[in-house]
Tab-separated table of C-alpha atoms in Angstrom:
chain	number	residue	atom	x	y	z
J	6	MET	CA	7.351	-4.266	-26.192
J	7	LYS	CA	8.768	-6.298	-23.325
J	8	TYR	CA	8.072	-4.980	-19.833
J	9	TYR	CA	9.652	-6.161	-16.589
J	10	LEU	CA	7.827	-4.986	-13.444
J	11	ILE	CA	8.889	-5.284	-9.791
J	12	ALA	CA	6.457	-4.876	-6.870
J	13	GLY	CA	7.185	-6.088	-3.350
J	14	GLU	CA	3.839	-5.918	-1.540
J	15	ALA	CA	0.072	-6.223	-1.961
J	16	SER	CA	-0.574	-2.588	-2.898
J	17	GLY	CA	2.170	-2.735	-5.526
J	18	ASP	CA	0.578	-5.869	-6.960
J	19	LEU	CA	-2.750	-4.036	-7.257
J	20	HIS	CA	-1.342	-0.916	-8.910
J	21	GLY	CA	1.054	-2.929	-11.049
J	22	SER	CA	-1.788	-5.079	-12.379
J	23	ASN	CA	-3.856	-2.029	-13.334
J	24	LEU	CA	-0.843	-0.469	-15.068
J	25	MET	CA	-0.251	-3.721	-16.971
J	26	LYS	CA	-3.880	-3.710	-18.089
J	27	ALA	CA	-3.561	-0.115	-19.335
J	28	LEU	CA	-0.280	-0.859	-21.120
J	29	GLY	CA	-1.784	-3.918	-22.775
J	30	GLU	CA	-4.718	-1.869	-24.064
J	31	GLN	CA	-2.340	0.583	-25.739
J	32	ASP	CA	0.408	-1.831	-26.810
J	33	GLU	CA	-0.897	-4.952	-28.555
J	34	SER	CA	2.577	-6.520	-28.556
J	35	ALA	CA	3.041	-6.092	-24.781
J	36	GLU	CA	4.799	-8.926	-22.925
J	37	PHE	CA	5.104	-8.873	-19.149
J	38	ARG	CA	7.483	-10.530	-16.709
J	39	CYS	CA	7.170	-9.547	-13.074
J	40	TRP	CA	7.880	-9.801	-9.392
J	41	GLY	CA	4.539	-9.212	-7.699
J	42	GLY	CA	1.450	-11.212	-6.903
J	43	ASP	CA	-1.707	-12.910	-8.078
J	44	LEU	CA	-3.216	-9.768	-9.635
J	45	MET	CA	-0.184	-9.094	-11.832
J	46	GLU	CA	-0.105	-12.735	-12.848
J	47	ALA	CA	-3.810	-12.546	-13.746
J	48	GLN	CA	-3.005	-9.710	-16.180
J	49	GLY	CA	-0.747	-12.039	-18.140
J	50	GLY	CA	2.536	-11.475	-16.355
J	51	THR	CA	4.996	-14.329	-15.982
J	52	LEU	CA	5.474	-14.293	-12.209
J	53	VAL	CA	9.105	-14.781	-11.172
J	54	LYS	CA	8.664	-14.333	-7.399
J	55	HIS	CA	5.621	-13.632	-5.206
J	56	TYR	CA	5.675	-10.609	-2.909
J	57	ARG	CA	4.884	-12.818	0.107
J	58	ASP	CA	8.474	-14.086	-0.183
J	59	LEU	CA	9.854	-10.551	-0.210
J	60	ALA	CA	8.031	-8.847	2.673
J	61	PHE	CA	10.440	-7.961	5.468
J	62	MET	CA	9.606	-4.930	7.605
J	63	GLY	CA	11.613	-3.011	10.190
J	64	PHE	CA	15.352	-2.498	10.562
J	65	VAL	CA	15.953	-5.533	12.743
J	66	GLU	CA	13.848	-7.852	10.569
J	67	VAL	CA	15.730	-6.764	7.438
J	68	LEU	CA	19.080	-7.474	9.085
J	69	MET	CA	17.894	-10.919	10.182
J	70	ASN	CA	16.896	-11.765	6.601
J	71	LEU	CA	19.754	-10.001	4.807
J	72	ARG	CA	21.100	-13.179	3.195
J	73	THR	CA	17.715	-13.936	1.605
J	74	ILE	CA	17.322	-10.346	0.423
J	75	LEU	CA	20.754	-10.296	-1.220
J	76	LYS	CA	20.036	-13.647	-2.875
J	77	ASN	CA	16.789	-12.246	-4.296
J	78	ILE	CA	18.565	-9.156	-5.635
J	79	LYS	CA	21.158	-11.302	-7.397
J	80	HIS	CA	18.445	-13.520	-8.902
J	81	CYS	CA	16.486	-10.486	-10.079
J	82	LYS	CA	19.491	-8.941	-11.839
J	83	GLN	CA	20.266	-12.183	-13.666
J	84	ASP	CA	16.649	-12.688	-14.677
J	85	ILE	CA	16.377	-9.183	-16.138
J	86	LEU	CA	19.540	-9.622	-18.192
J	87	GLU	CA	18.248	-12.929	-19.578
J	88	TYR	CA	14.804	-11.468	-20.408
J	89	LYS	CA	16.232	-8.347	-22.135
J	90	PRO	CA	13.232	-6.032	-21.528
J	91	ASP	CA	12.669	-2.726	-23.296
J	92	VAL	CA	12.011	-1.139	-19.917
J	93	VAL	CA	11.961	-2.098	-16.241
J	94	ILE	CA	9.114	-0.543	-14.237
J	95	LEU	CA	9.809	-0.325	-10.510
J	96	ILE	CA	6.836	0.044	-8.156
J	97	ASP	CA	7.623	1.573	-4.732
J	98	TYR	CA	9.568	-1.031	-2.605
J	99	PRO	CA	12.695	1.179	-2.429
J	100	GLY	CA	15.154	-0.930	-0.427
J	101	PHE	CA	15.104	-3.528	-3.186
J	102	ASN	CA	14.177	-1.475	-6.235
J	103	LEU	CA	16.777	1.269	-5.877
J	104	ARG	CA	19.519	-1.365	-5.829
J	105	ILE	CA	18.056	-2.814	-9.012
J	106	ALA	CA	17.765	0.653	-10.579
J	107	GLU	CA	21.451	1.347	-9.991
J	108	PHE	CA	22.399	-1.933	-11.637
J	109	LEU	CA	20.096	-1.304	-14.614
J	110	HIS	CA	21.524	2.172	-15.121
J	111	GLU	CA	25.005	0.661	-15.338
J	112	GLN	CA	23.706	-1.852	-17.902
J	113	GLY	CA	22.055	0.859	-20.008
J	114	ILE	CA	18.539	-0.530	-19.462
J	115	LYS	CA	15.666	1.981	-19.362
J	116	VAL	CA	14.232	2.485	-15.838
J	117	PHE	CA	10.806	3.908	-15.013
J	118	TYR	CA	9.656	4.308	-11.408
J	119	TYR	CA	5.917	4.215	-10.720
J	120	ILE	CA	4.847	5.262	-7.205
J	121	SER	CA	7.736	7.064	-5.570
J	122	PRO	CA	9.521	5.721	-2.517
J	123	GLN	CA	8.607	7.809	0.522
J	124	VAL	CA	11.866	9.737	0.375
J	125	TRP	CA	10.014	12.812	1.643
J	126	ALA	CA	9.525	10.962	4.944
J	127	TRP	CA	13.046	9.687	5.509
J	128	LYS	CA	16.319	9.105	3.672
J	129	GLN	CA	15.901	12.231	1.551
J	130	SER	CA	19.450	11.650	0.370
J	131	ARG	CA	18.008	8.886	-1.829
J	132	VAL	CA	16.717	11.602	-4.174
J	133	HIS	CA	20.249	12.070	-5.506
J	134	LYS	CA	20.464	8.385	-6.423
J	135	ILE	CA	16.990	8.499	-7.992
J	136	LYS	CA	18.018	11.474	-10.146
J	137	ARG	CA	21.076	9.560	-11.308
J	138	VAL	CA	19.629	6.107	-12.040
J	139	VAL	CA	15.888	6.557	-12.799
J	140	ASP	CA	14.973	7.754	-16.280
J	141	ARG	CA	11.416	8.795	-15.397
J	142	MET	CA	9.493	9.039	-12.123
J	143	TYR	CA	5.678	8.900	-11.978
J	144	VAL	CA	4.258	10.089	-8.632
J	145	ILE	CA	0.767	9.554	-7.220
J	146	LEU	CA	0.635	11.959	-4.256
J	147	PRO	CA	0.044	15.665	-4.984
J	148	PHE	CA	2.786	17.008	-2.698
J	149	GLU	CA	5.494	14.785	-4.225
J	150	LYS	CA	5.955	16.874	-7.368
J	151	ALA	CA	6.816	19.961	-5.307
J	152	PHE	CA	9.120	17.891	-3.096
J	153	TYR	CA	11.184	16.677	-6.052
J	154	GLU	CA	11.305	20.184	-7.525
J	155	ARG	CA	13.309	21.214	-4.456
J	156	PHE	CA	16.003	18.856	-5.756
J	157	ASP	CA	15.734	20.097	-9.355
J	158	TYR	CA	14.213	16.813	-10.530
J	159	GLU	CA	11.152	16.886	-12.777
J	160	VAL	CA	8.601	14.157	-12.089
J	161	GLU	CA	5.111	13.554	-13.428
J	162	PHE	CA	2.054	13.602	-11.155
J	163	VAL	CA	-0.407	11.099	-12.626
J	164	GLY	CA	-3.098	10.970	-9.938
J	165	HIS	CA	-3.733	8.133	-7.506
J	166	PRO	CA	-4.567	4.697	-8.976
J	167	LEU	CA	-6.728	3.814	-5.968
J	168	LEU	CA	-9.428	6.098	-7.360
J	169	ASP	CA	-9.713	3.799	-10.381
J	170	ALA	CA	-9.518	0.572	-8.416
J	171	ILE	CA	-12.221	1.633	-5.967
J	172	SER	CA	-14.450	3.131	-8.654
J	173	ASP	CA	-14.283	-0.092	-10.674
J	174	TYR	CA	-15.270	-2.120	-7.631
J	175	GLN	CA	-18.143	0.138	-6.605
J	176	GLN	CA	-19.845	-0.352	-9.954
J	177	ASN	CA	-20.518	-3.982	-9.005
J	178	LYS	CA	-20.796	-3.777	-5.227
J	179	PRO	CA	-22.859	-6.436	-3.433
J	180	SER	CA	-25.635	-5.572	-0.982
J	181	PHE	CA	-25.102	-5.842	2.777
J	182	GLU	CA	-27.438	-8.826	2.882
J	183	THR	CA	-25.576	-10.597	0.075
J	184	PHE	CA	-22.193	-9.925	1.673
J	185	THR	CA	-23.209	-11.155	5.126
J	186	THR	CA	-24.971	-14.219	3.754
J	187	GLU	CA	-22.104	-15.275	1.485
J	188	ASN	CA	-19.572	-14.862	4.295
J	189	GLN	CA	-21.726	-16.328	7.094
J	190	LEU	CA	-21.781	-13.075	9.072
J	191	GLU	CA	-24.370	-11.697	11.465
J	192	ASN	CA	-26.969	-9.021	10.733
J	193	LYS	CA	-25.084	-6.398	12.773
J	194	PRO	CA	-23.118	-3.264	11.796
J	195	ILE	CA	-19.555	-4.212	10.863
J	196	ILE	CA	-16.328	-2.886	12.340
J	197	ALA	CA	-13.581	-3.837	9.900
J	198	VAL	CA	-10.217	-4.947	11.284
J	199	LEU	CA	-7.318	-4.497	8.842
J	200	PRO	CA	-4.108	-5.599	10.597
J	201	GLY	CA	-1.795	-5.443	7.561
J	202	SER	CA	-0.392	-7.901	5.038
J	203	ARG	CA	2.793	-9.115	6.771
J	204	LYS	CA	2.924	-11.807	9.423
J	205	GLN	CA	5.168	-9.721	11.675
J	206	GLU	CA	2.803	-6.760	11.885
J	207	ILE	CA	-0.320	-8.927	12.136
J	208	ALA	CA	1.131	-10.875	15.067
J	209	VAL	CA	1.863	-7.648	16.955
J	210	LYS	CA	-1.245	-5.576	16.202
J	211	LEU	CA	-4.141	-7.975	15.754
J	212	PRO	CA	-4.303	-9.115	19.415
J	213	ILE	CA	-4.502	-5.459	20.521
J	214	MET	CA	-7.191	-4.687	17.955
J	215	LEU	CA	-9.276	-7.654	19.057
J	216	SER	CA	-9.022	-6.681	22.726
J	217	VAL	CA	-11.910	-4.218	22.231
J	218	VAL	CA	-14.461	-6.711	20.880
J	219	SER	CA	-16.398	-7.190	24.127
J	220	ALA	CA	-16.890	-3.408	24.461
J	221	PHE	CA	-19.060	-3.275	21.325
J	222	PRO	CA	-21.700	-6.037	21.635
J	223	ASP	CA	-24.009	-4.363	19.095
J	224	HIS	CA	-21.371	-4.637	16.354
J	225	GLN	CA	-19.579	-7.523	14.687
J	226	PHE	CA	-15.829	-7.422	14.105
J	227	VAL	CA	-14.647	-8.781	10.771
J	228	ILE	CA	-10.970	-9.198	9.926
J	229	GLY	CA	-9.827	-8.432	6.396
J	230	GLY	CA	-7.331	-11.228	5.840
J	231	ALA	CA	-4.458	-10.784	3.409
J	232	PRO	CA	-4.660	-13.343	0.574
J	233	SER	CA	-0.999	-14.268	1.022
J	234	ILE	CA	-1.419	-15.271	4.700
J	235	SER	CA	-2.922	-18.633	5.680
J	236	HIS	CA	-6.253	-18.882	7.497
J	237	GLU	CA	-4.548	-20.953	10.188
J	238	PHE	CA	-2.160	-18.103	11.004
J	239	TYR	CA	-5.077	-15.778	11.762
J	240	GLN	CA	-7.010	-18.468	13.613
J	241	ASN	CA	-4.115	-19.039	16.013
J	242	ILE	CA	-4.387	-15.379	17.027
J	243	ILE	CA	-8.191	-15.203	17.078
J	244	GLY	CA	-8.621	-18.316	19.220
J	245	GLN	CA	-12.150	-18.548	20.647
J	246	GLN	CA	-13.030	-14.861	20.261
J	247	PRO	CA	-16.360	-14.073	18.528
J	248	VAL	CA	-14.703	-12.647	15.444
J	249	LYS	CA	-15.181	-13.555	11.775
J	250	MET	CA	-12.752	-13.229	8.890
J	251	VAL	CA	-12.987	-12.696	5.143
J	252	GLN	CA	-9.842	-13.306	3.117
J	253	GLY	CA	-8.863	-11.427	-0.008
J	254	LYS	CA	-12.053	-9.316	0.175
J	255	THR	CA	-10.850	-6.023	1.625
J	256	TYR	CA	-12.894	-3.821	-0.707
J	257	GLU	CA	-16.055	-5.852	-0.180
J	258	LEU	CA	-15.518	-5.523	3.575
J	259	LEU	CA	-14.882	-1.774	3.491
J	260	GLN	CA	-17.942	-1.245	1.322
J	261	GLN	CA	-20.111	-2.680	4.109
J	262	ALA	CA	-18.211	-1.413	7.183
J	263	THR	CA	-19.518	1.150	9.673
J	264	ALA	CA	-16.050	1.822	11.106
J	265	ALA	CA	-12.545	0.389	10.868
J	266	MET	CA	-9.298	-0.181	12.728
J	267	VAL	CA	-6.539	0.028	10.137
J	268	THR	CA	-2.827	-0.592	10.249
J	269	SER	CA	-0.720	2.230	8.787
J	270	GLY	CA	-0.099	1.992	5.055
J	271	THR	CA	-2.103	2.112	1.836
J	272	ALA	CA	-5.137	0.656	3.623
J	273	THR	CA	-5.612	3.927	5.532
J	274	LEU	CA	-6.194	5.728	2.236
J	275	GLU	CA	-8.385	2.951	0.825
J	276	THR	CA	-10.572	3.103	3.920
J	277	ALA	CA	-10.991	6.872	3.601
J	278	LEU	CA	-11.883	6.637	-0.094
J	279	PHE	CA	-14.627	4.177	0.860
J	280	GLN	CA	-15.847	6.865	3.290
J	281	VAL	CA	-15.367	4.581	6.300
J	282	PRO	CA	-14.554	6.261	9.647
J	283	GLU	CA	-11.228	4.854	10.847
J	284	VAL	CA	-8.612	4.821	13.572
J	285	VAL	CA	-5.049	4.174	12.411
J	286	CYS	CA	-2.949	1.649	14.329
J	287	TYR	CA	0.808	1.225	14.387
J	288	LYS	CA	3.100	-0.748	16.662
J	289	GLY	CA	6.499	-2.059	15.652
J	290	GLY	CA	9.493	-3.706	17.253
J	291	LYS	CA	10.934	-1.503	20.003
J	292	ILE	CA	14.361	-1.085	18.412
J	293	SER	CA	12.953	-0.549	14.902
J	294	TYR	CA	10.541	2.063	16.230
J	295	LEU	CA	13.230	3.984	18.118
J	296	ILE	CA	15.423	4.081	15.010
J	297	ALA	CA	12.479	5.175	12.831
J	298	ARG	CA	11.600	7.996	15.223
J	299	LYS	CA	15.053	9.477	14.777
J	300	LEU	CA	14.977	9.191	10.986
J	301	VAL	CA	11.401	9.930	9.887
J	302	LYS	CA	10.825	13.565	8.924
J	303	VAL	CA	7.004	13.749	8.726
J	304	ASP	CA	4.342	14.641	11.260
J	305	TYR	CA	1.969	11.748	10.468
J	306	ILE	CA	2.153	8.084	9.508
J	307	SER	CA	-1.162	7.732	7.642
J	308	LEU	CA	-1.479	8.788	4.017
J	309	VAL	CA	-4.801	10.463	4.821
J	310	ASN	CA	-3.210	12.940	7.240
J	311	LEU	CA	-0.073	13.392	5.131
J	312	ILE	CA	-2.073	14.361	2.058
J	313	MET	CA	-4.406	16.653	4.019
J	314	GLU	CA	-1.424	18.075	5.976
J	315	ARG	CA	-3.391	17.909	9.245
J	316	GLU	CA	-4.941	15.306	11.525
J	317	VAL	CA	-8.099	14.003	9.901
J	318	VAL	CA	-7.992	10.460	11.301
J	319	LYS	CA	-6.657	9.542	14.725
J	320	GLU	CA	-3.293	7.759	14.802
J	321	LEU	CA	-2.518	5.474	17.729
J	322	ILE	CA	1.219	4.865	17.549
J	323	GLN	CA	3.366	2.449	19.558
J	324	ASP	CA	2.605	2.890	23.295
J	325	GLU	CA	-0.615	4.796	22.492
J	326	LEU	CA	-2.006	1.699	20.815
J	327	HIS	CA	-3.798	-0.059	23.652
J	328	THR	CA	-7.302	-1.212	24.546
J	329	LYS	CA	-8.468	1.905	26.399
J	330	ASN	CA	-7.504	4.306	23.600
J	331	LEU	CA	-8.975	2.056	20.929
J	332	ILE	CA	-12.314	1.866	22.730
J	333	PHE	CA	-12.390	5.660	23.136
J	334	GLU	CA	-11.664	6.288	19.434
J	335	LEU	CA	-14.067	3.613	18.178
J	336	ASN	CA	-16.841	5.064	20.326
J	337	LYS	CA	-16.423	8.369	18.509
J	338	LEU	CA	-16.540	6.609	15.148
J	339	VAL	CA	-19.821	4.809	15.844
J	340	ASN	CA	-21.592	7.149	18.293
J	341	ASP	CA	-20.571	10.780	17.630
J	342	PRO	CA	-22.612	12.338	14.740
J	343	LYS	CA	-20.681	15.641	14.759
J	344	HIS	CA	-17.353	13.827	14.506
J	345	LEU	CA	-18.663	11.706	11.642
J	346	GLU	CA	-19.952	14.761	9.777
J	347	ARG	CA	-16.534	16.426	9.977
J	348	LEU	CA	-14.865	13.231	8.833
J	349	LYS	CA	-17.184	12.914	5.833
J	350	SER	CA	-16.363	16.478	4.747
J	351	ASP	CA	-12.631	15.864	5.142
J	352	TYR	CA	-12.825	12.663	3.097
J	353	LEU	CA	-14.432	14.569	0.206
J	354	GLN	CA	-11.608	17.131	0.286
J	355	LEU	CA	-9.093	14.299	0.318
J	356	LYS	CA	-10.578	12.790	-2.830
J	357	GLU	CA	-10.423	16.148	-4.623
J	358	LYS	CA	-6.742	16.545	-3.727
J	359	LEU	CA	-5.898	13.192	-5.301
J	360	GLY	CA	-7.054	14.304	-8.743
J	361	GLY	CA	-9.451	12.552	-11.066
J	362	LYS	CA	-9.701	8.982	-12.235
J	363	GLY	CA	-7.483	7.447	-14.909
J	364	ALA	CA	-4.061	7.280	-13.217
J	365	SER	CA	-3.170	3.902	-14.748
J	366	THR	CA	-4.152	4.989	-18.260
J	367	THR	CA	-2.373	8.341	-17.887
J	368	THR	CA	0.797	6.607	-16.718
J	369	ALA	CA	0.695	3.996	-19.480
J	370	THR	CA	0.191	6.674	-22.148
J	371	SER	CA	3.131	8.714	-20.859
J	372	MET	CA	5.390	5.659	-20.562
J	373	LEU	CA	4.636	4.518	-24.106
J	374	LYS	CA	5.177	8.018	-25.506
J	375	THR	CA	8.591	8.167	-23.862
J	376	LEU	CA	9.557	4.659	-24.972
J	377	ARG	CA	8.498	5.219	-28.582
J	378	GLU	CA	10.610	8.378	-28.709
J	379	VAL	CA	13.792	6.579	-27.639
J	380	LEU	CA	13.410	3.045	-29.010
């Protein structure tokens, strides 16, 4: 069968690539064309557009780049019609993907959605469009199934694909000595710095994160660089500070980290699943943040706290994200045994809530069953 997949950021590239692998194992005739990244391309997908050319965050930033976004949507529609896929699989990225879904529905092309947009957080009215234009929704967070049931829309909870991705990595994890030697790091405990995967958010948050370095002389700070961002971009922010960077090695870094400062997003959940104590950091453009505050309908911004439905990891948001608060929270993460014991217990509960391994295989099996029934 011919599959067309659309992912608009690094996490979508990861989960899309694992889904492609699972589909390929069950469908020997599988052909893939995709919008995504290096991982999806490595699974045999013909890459139409890289997610680094699609990543615009915040209300103001989207408006400033509206012409480019509309041009990409037009190109995507034309490319799908020319490829004539058996199904289009949309992966999160709702601003773009829901427009594509509506078009595909009008064209009579089968639409599957893998990893639901966060409609439970804001724009709940989007559920009505999803019900109308998406043939099948596959969700990865346990509370999402109940959310959609409130709108009389049946979705399938398949478990979280991060459990597979992290488990696969941990089977071949390097030692601390190997990791530090290969990356020219010091023999000190590591505090991981994960400032995000978009230039806009890195430019805002990384300087604040690095402002605490001198307060922890017994630790080394290592930035997890996004593979789509140039080394020079990071270096311009780092300057002469005693900070190292590893690029495209987030899992290797988290495996060795003692603590972490993490920008809000999928990385907060990845960090928790690696059992790394973390503080969550968010700071956006002033106007974008004020608009978001009025629209967002959830109590937390990190997936860890949302899934657990209580504060497990500290969130420093907007004006709370500053040097003094970061130092206070990091001190707890590296020096408070009782706090760390509670965090470890909460992380184990979190993992149980996410279900078992095999999300990619489960999703692929269900998708193929549905397709074979209708094609």
